mmCIF file of C-alpha atoms in Angstrom:
data_model
loop_
_atom_site.group_PDB
_atom_site.id
_atom_site.type_symbol
_atom_site.label_atom_id
_atom_site.label_comp_id
_atom_site.label_asym_id
_atom_site.label_seq_id
_atom_site.Cartn_x
_atom_site.Cartn_y
_atom_site.Cartn_z
ATOM 1 C CA UNK A 1 -13.416 -7.637 -5.677
ATOM 2 C CA UNK A 2 -15.703 -5.557 -3.805
ATOM 3 C CA UNK A 3 -14.498 -2.610 -1.124
ATOM 4 C CA UNK A 4 -15.835 -4.842 1.449
ATOM 5 C CA UNK A 5 -14.318 -7.704 0.728
ATOM 6 C CA UNK A 6 -11.011 -6.109 0.551
ATOM 7 C CA UNK A 7 -11.606 -4.283 3.888
ATOM 8 C CA UNK A 8 -12.501 -7.922 5.554
ATOM 9 C CA UNK A 9 -9.097 -9.192 4.173
ATOM 10 C CA UNK A 10 -7.138 -5.961 5.689
ATOM 11 C CA UNK A 11 -9.460 -5.931 8.989
ATOM 12 C CA UNK A 12 -8.697 -10.221 10.016
ATOM 13 C CA UNK A 13 -4.462 -9.447 9.033
ATOM 14 C CA UNK A 14 -4.561 -6.426 11.519
ATOM 15 C CA UNK A 15 -6.324 -8.141 13.786
ATOM 16 C CA UNK A 16 -4.012 -11.501 13.452
ATOM 17 C CA UNK A 17 -0.178 -9.789 12.545
ATOM 18 C CA UNK A 18 0.084 -7.945 15.872
ATOM 19 C CA UNK A 19 1.818 -8.231 19.330
ATOM 20 C CA UNK A 20 -1.699 -9.118 21.483
ATOM 21 C CA UNK A 21 -2.718 -11.378 18.912
ATOM 22 C CA UNK A 22 1.019 -12.866 19.233
ATOM 23 C CA UNK A 23 1.074 -13.159 22.810
ATOM 24 C CA UNK A 24 -2.469 -14.546 23.091
ATOM 25 C CA UNK A 25 -2.277 -17.715 20.844
ATOM 26 C CA UNK A 26 1.633 -18.206 20.296
ATOM 27 C CA UNK A 27 3.131 -20.334 22.755
ATOM 28 C CA UNK A 28 5.761 -18.343 25.294
ATOM 29 C CA UNK A 29 8.873 -19.334 23.626
ATOM 30 C CA UNK A 30 7.712 -18.647 20.473
ATOM 31 C CA UNK A 31 6.313 -15.128 21.596
ATOM 32 C CA UNK A 32 9.665 -14.370 23.787
ATOM 33 C CA UNK A 33 11.718 -14.625 20.269
ATOM 34 C CA UNK A 34 9.481 -12.825 18.490
ATOM 35 C CA UNK A 35 9.336 -9.712 21.309
ATOM 36 C CA UNK A 36 13.623 -10.100 21.676
ATOM 37 C CA UNK A 37 14.055 -9.736 17.988
ATOM 38 C CA UNK A 38 11.413 -7.408 17.083
ATOM 39 C CA UNK A 39 12.856 -3.585 16.354
ATOM 40 C CA UNK A 40 10.452 -0.217 16.312
ATOM 41 C CA UNK A 41 11.847 1.957 13.765
ATOM 42 C CA UNK A 42 11.435 5.446 12.923
ATOM 43 C CA UNK A 43 11.632 7.089 9.054
ATOM 44 C CA UNK A 44 10.798 10.514 8.165
ATOM 45 C CA UNK A 45 9.176 11.652 4.675
ATOM 46 C CA UNK A 46 11.643 10.905 1.905
ATOM 47 C CA UNK A 47 14.026 8.203 3.836
ATOM 48 C CA UNK A 48 14.222 5.106 2.188
ATOM 49 C CA UNK A 49 13.072 1.935 4.212
ATOM 50 C CA UNK A 50 14.996 -0.798 1.789
ATOM 51 C CA UNK A 51 16.063 -0.259 -1.742
ATOM 52 C CA UNK A 52 15.663 -2.225 -5.016
ATOM 53 C CA UNK A 53 18.142 -4.919 -5.328
ATOM 54 C CA UNK A 54 18.873 -5.038 -0.950
ATOM 55 C CA UNK A 55 18.877 -8.611 0.532
ATOM 56 C CA UNK A 56 15.976 -9.129 2.249
ATOM 57 C CA UNK A 57 16.241 -9.643 6.014
ATOM 58 C CA UNK A 58 12.948 -9.283 7.129
ATOM 59 C CA UNK A 59 9.381 -8.121 7.029
ATOM 60 C CA UNK A 60 8.195 -4.236 7.937
ATOM 61 C CA UNK A 61 4.931 -3.710 9.705
ATOM 62 C CA UNK A 62 3.564 -0.092 9.288
ATOM 63 C CA UNK A 63 2.483 0.761 12.407
ATOM 64 C CA UNK A 64 1.894 4.861 11.496
ATOM 65 C CA UNK A 65 2.070 6.601 8.100
ATOM 66 C CA UNK A 66 2.460 5.769 4.121
ATOM 67 C CA UNK A 67 5.193 4.104 2.559
ATOM 68 C CA UNK A 68 5.309 4.031 -1.322
ATOM 69 C CA UNK A 69 6.659 0.557 -3.641
ATOM 70 C CA UNK A 70 8.772 1.369 -6.726
ATOM 71 C CA UNK A 71 10.775 0.063 -9.417
ATOM 72 C CA UNK A 72 12.772 1.405 -11.648
ATOM 73 C CA UNK A 73 12.718 1.122 -15.474
ATOM 74 C CA UNK A 74 14.405 0.571 -18.288
ATOM 75 C CA UNK A 75 15.344 4.160 -18.651
ATOM 76 C CA UNK A 76 15.943 4.682 -15.032
ATOM 77 C CA UNK A 77 12.077 6.317 -14.348
ATOM 78 C CA UNK A 78 10.824 4.960 -10.981
ATOM 79 C CA UNK A 79 7.177 3.438 -11.794
ATOM 80 C CA UNK A 80 5.275 3.389 -8.476
ATOM 81 C CA UNK A 81 3.827 -0.643 -7.915
ATOM 82 C CA UNK A 82 1.618 0.535 -4.848
ATOM 83 C CA UNK A 83 1.067 2.244 -1.534
ATOM 84 C CA UNK A 84 0.875 0.418 1.605
ATOM 85 C CA UNK A 85 -0.349 2.168 5.097
ATOM 86 C CA UNK A 86 -0.607 1.982 8.410
ATOM 87 C CA UNK A 87 -1.420 -1.786 9.373
ATOM 88 C CA UNK A 88 -0.160 -3.393 6.519
ATOM 89 C CA UNK A 89 3.138 -5.345 5.763
ATOM 90 C CA UNK A 90 5.644 -5.172 3.035
ATOM 91 C CA UNK A 91 8.815 -7.044 2.248
ATOM 92 C CA UNK A 92 7.257 -10.363 2.880
ATOM 93 C CA UNK A 93 7.100 -11.646 -0.942
ATOM 94 C CA UNK A 94 11.174 -11.584 -1.662
ATOM 95 C CA UNK A 95 11.126 -12.925 1.550
ATOM 96 C CA UNK A 96 9.086 -16.266 0.909
ATOM 97 C CA UNK A 97 10.915 -15.915 -2.504
ATOM 98 C CA UNK A 98 14.335 -16.258 -1.198
ATOM 99 C CA UNK A 99 15.271 -13.687 -3.296
ATOM 100 C CA UNK A 100 16.478 -9.944 -2.995
ATOM 101 C CA UNK A 101 13.962 -6.868 -2.776
ATOM 102 C CA UNK A 102 12.806 -6.351 -6.097
ATOM 103 C CA UNK A 103 11.419 -2.813 -5.556
ATOM 104 C CA UNK A 104 12.210 0.298 -3.669
ATOM 105 C CA UNK A 105 9.900 1.147 -0.528
ATOM 106 C CA UNK A 106 10.229 5.124 0.614
ATOM 107 C CA UNK A 107 8.340 6.544 3.060
ATOM 108 C CA UNK A 108 5.741 9.111 1.920
ATOM 109 C CA UNK A 109 5.129 10.330 5.596
ATOM 110 C CA UNK A 110 6.824 10.492 8.589
ATOM 111 C CA UNK A 111 6.318 6.157 9.399
ATOM 112 C CA UNK A 112 7.078 4.171 12.078
ATOM 113 C CA UNK A 113 7.220 0.682 11.286
ATOM 114 C CA UNK A 114 7.477 -3.103 12.987
ATOM 115 C CA UNK A 115 10.667 -4.772 11.362
ATOM 116 C CA UNK A 116 10.407 -8.557 12.083
ATOM 117 C CA UNK A 117 13.609 -10.452 11.023
ATOM 118 C CA UNK A 118 13.158 -13.241 8.244
ATOM 119 C CA UNK A 119 13.551 -16.316 10.473
ATOM 120 C CA UNK A 120 11.100 -15.084 13.379
ATOM 121 C CA UNK A 121 8.541 -14.162 10.473
ATOM 122 C CA UNK A 122 8.999 -17.707 9.265
ATOM 123 C CA UNK A 123 8.395 -18.897 12.235
ATOM 124 C CA UNK A 124 5.358 -16.986 13.232
ATOM 125 C CA UNK A 125 3.859 -18.047 9.524
ATOM 126 C CA UNK A 126 4.969 -22.086 10.887
ATOM 127 C CA UNK A 127 3.519 -21.778 14.843
ATOM 128 C CA UNK A 128 0.231 -19.591 13.791
ATOM 129 C CA UNK A 129 -2.120 -20.972 11.150
ATOM 130 C CA UNK A 130 -3.947 -18.347 11.588
ATOM 131 C CA UNK A 131 -1.473 -15.960 10.218
ATOM 132 C CA UNK A 132 -0.446 -18.339 7.188
ATOM 133 C CA UNK A 133 -4.251 -18.052 6.120
ATOM 134 C CA UNK A 134 -3.805 -14.802 6.621
ATOM 135 C CA UNK A 135 -1.074 -14.185 4.353
ATOM 136 C CA UNK A 136 -2.656 -16.189 1.923
ATOM 137 C CA UNK A 137 -5.749 -14.380 1.791
ATOM 138 C CA UNK A 138 -3.424 -11.317 1.558
ATOM 139 C CA UNK A 139 -1.244 -13.003 -1.607
ATOM 140 C CA UNK A 140 -4.511 -13.496 -3.001
ATOM 141 C CA UNK A 141 -5.539 -10.515 -2.974
ATOM 142 C CA UNK A 142 -2.722 -8.754 -4.042
ATOM 143 C CA UNK A 143 -2.090 -10.802 -6.701
ATOM 144 C CA UNK A 144 -6.086 -10.337 -8.367
ATOM 145 C CA UNK A 145 -4.799 -6.413 -7.728
ATOM 146 C CA UNK A 146 -1.898 -6.949 -10.074
ATOM 147 C CA UNK A 147 -3.991 -8.587 -12.723
ATOM 148 C CA UNK A 148 -6.679 -5.564 -12.505
ATOM 149 C CA UNK A 149 -3.548 -3.417 -12.937
ATOM 150 C CA UNK A 150 -2.597 -4.806 -16.519
ATOM 151 C CA UNK A 151 -6.212 -4.619 -17.585
ATOM 152 C CA UNK A 152 -6.576 -0.945 -16.009
ATOM 153 C CA UNK A 153 -3.457 0.375 -17.917
ATOM 154 C CA UNK A 154 -4.224 -1.493 -21.174
ATOM 155 C CA UNK A 155 -8.287 -1.200 -21.781
ATOM 156 C CA UNK A 156 -9.006 2.088 -20.237
ATOM 157 C CA UNK A 157 -8.443 5.818 -21.460
ATOM 158 C CA UNK A 158 -6.284 8.229 -19.083
ATOM 159 C CA UNK A 159 -9.354 9.825 -18.212
ATOM 160 C CA UNK A 160 -10.631 6.799 -17.216
ATOM 161 C CA UNK A 161 -7.138 5.753 -15.267
ATOM 162 C CA UNK A 162 -7.181 9.267 -13.793
ATOM 163 C CA UNK A 163 -11.181 8.807 -12.103
ATOM 164 C CA UNK A 164 -10.436 5.192 -10.992
ATOM 165 C CA UNK A 165 -6.940 5.753 -9.104
ATOM 166 C CA UNK A 166 -8.179 8.532 -7.174
ATOM 167 C CA UNK A 167 -11.299 6.322 -6.042
ATOM 168 C CA UNK A 168 -8.789 3.458 -5.513
ATOM 169 C CA UNK A 169 -6.426 5.754 -3.457
ATOM 170 C CA UNK A 170 -9.079 7.528 -1.358
ATOM 171 C CA UNK A 171 -10.958 3.729 -0.558
ATOM 172 C CA UNK A 172 -7.267 2.359 0.493
ATOM 173 C CA UNK A 173 -5.702 5.310 2.065
ATOM 174 C CA UNK A 174 -9.106 7.222 3.711
ATOM 175 C CA UNK A 175 -9.138 11.255 4.029
ATOM 176 C CA UNK A 176 -8.106 13.380 6.390
ATOM 177 C CA UNK A 177 -10.936 15.585 8.640
ATOM 178 C CA UNK A 178 -10.956 17.999 6.046
ATOM 179 C CA UNK A 179 -11.891 15.317 3.206
ATOM 180 C CA UNK A 180 -8.254 15.192 1.647
ATOM 181 C CA UNK A 181 -6.788 11.964 0.217
ATOM 182 C CA UNK A 182 -4.232 10.987 3.084
ATOM 183 C CA UNK A 183 -1.251 11.289 0.794
ATOM 184 C CA UNK A 184 0.931 14.302 -1.222
ATOM 185 C CA UNK A 185 1.726 13.415 -4.518
ATOM 186 C CA UNK A 186 3.378 15.388 -7.113
ATOM 187 C CA UNK A 187 1.851 15.639 -10.574
ATOM 188 C CA UNK A 188 4.934 13.338 -11.403
ATOM 189 C CA UNK A 189 3.401 10.735 -9.264
ATOM 190 C CA UNK A 190 -0.243 11.303 -10.198
ATOM 191 C CA UNK A 191 1.190 10.440 -14.077
ATOM 192 C CA UNK A 192 3.354 7.646 -12.988
ATOM 193 C CA UNK A 193 0.431 5.700 -11.470
ATOM 194 C CA UNK A 194 -1.507 6.479 -14.674
ATOM 195 C CA UNK A 195 0.830 5.794 -17.047
ATOM 196 C CA UNK A 196 0.389 9.080 -19.400
ATOM 197 C CA UNK A 197 3.030 12.297 -19.083
ATOM 198 C CA UNK A 198 3.346 14.679 -16.673
ATOM 199 C CA UNK A 199 1.573 17.563 -18.776
ATOM 200 C CA UNK A 200 -1.405 15.479 -19.725
ATOM 201 C CA UNK A 201 -1.715 14.750 -15.707
ATOM 202 C CA UNK A 202 -1.785 18.074 -15.002
ATOM 203 C CA UNK A 203 -4.713 19.020 -17.718
ATOM 204 C CA UNK A 204 -7.076 16.126 -16.385
ATOM 205 C CA UNK A 205 -6.399 17.260 -12.912
ATOM 206 C CA UNK A 206 -7.673 20.838 -14.327
ATOM 207 C CA UNK A 207 -10.523 19.682 -15.827
ATOM 208 C CA UNK A 208 -11.925 17.393 -12.934
ATOM 209 C CA UNK A 209 -11.246 20.154 -10.800
ATOM 210 C CA UNK A 210 -13.457 22.425 -13.462
ATOM 211 C CA UNK A 211 -16.212 20.078 -13.657
ATOM 212 C CA UNK A 212 -17.171 19.980 -10.191
ATOM 213 C CA UNK A 213 -15.394 16.591 -9.545
ATOM 214 C CA UNK A 214 -12.280 17.233 -7.062
ATOM 215 C CA UNK A 215 -10.962 20.370 -5.257
ATOM 216 C CA UNK A 216 -7.289 20.656 -5.223
ATOM 217 C CA UNK A 217 -5.119 22.502 -2.652
ATOM 218 C CA UNK A 218 -1.444 22.034 -3.646
ATOM 219 C CA UNK A 219 -0.428 18.405 -3.553
ATOM 220 C CA UNK A 220 -3.849 17.487 -1.624
ATOM 221 C CA UNK A 221 -6.825 16.271 -3.687
ATOM 222 C CA UNK A 222 -10.766 16.100 -2.412
ATOM 223 C CA UNK A 223 -12.910 14.437 -4.267
ATOM 224 C CA UNK A 224 -16.056 15.931 -4.431
ATOM 225 C CA UNK A 225 -18.326 14.086 -6.545
ATOM 226 C CA UNK A 226 -17.355 10.146 -5.731
ATOM 227 C CA UNK A 227 -20.418 9.560 -7.656
ATOM 228 C CA UNK A 228 -19.862 11.172 -10.803
ATOM 229 C CA UNK A 229 -16.179 10.417 -10.773
ATOM 230 C CA UNK A 230 -16.951 6.713 -10.819
ATOM 231 C CA UNK A 231 -18.949 6.806 -13.506
ATOM 232 C CA UNK A 232 -16.040 8.806 -15.563
ATOM 233 C CA UNK A 233 -13.328 5.809 -14.117
ATOM 234 C CA UNK A 234 -16.556 2.835 -14.881
ATOM 235 C CA UNK A 235 -15.531 1.965 -11.118
ATOM 236 C CA UNK A 236 -17.798 -0.941 -9.842
ATOM 237 C CA UNK A 237 -19.572 0.334 -6.130
#
């Protein structure tokens, strides 16, 4: 799927999943239930929003900040599944499957979220067909992303995987005013994302920097030559 199509799906979801939209399209009683039940929550960097195995009591709409979704492996090592940025929602899959959370959600930055309890979220889906369709599109998109991840890890070299993940992080999370990707990751976290040893990730980042593909300041990375980086990662524009 092209980046433009991804953006369109995200934009449509954000246009529907917000208080102004609910107020406009929901019946007064349904909107009143939503307004009374929702909670505005704040988290500092490193706070756990929910734990793997915890009972799913609702969904979290991220108003501000970035959240890391990860799962502990057989040997206790965390595997990063994806990042959730502002304008996105987390927790709905477990809720819709009627099971406990299957991953841990951790604040990567200062985070502000709107918590919507299970019964209210399900009522919203039943009452607003626009939201139901947007959720189906979102689920289908993320299913496709999961399939791409399997191919990504199985068929690409570590060098190709690093190039692609940097492009994807910039596309998903955006950049700050200085052009750095809006997330601060340790070398271990980057290694986790591309499925390699930390030492290999450190060496490749150094090579990319030397080749003029990226700029590095501490944990922050700026893409300097997106075209060449896309060629290295065999990323389709």
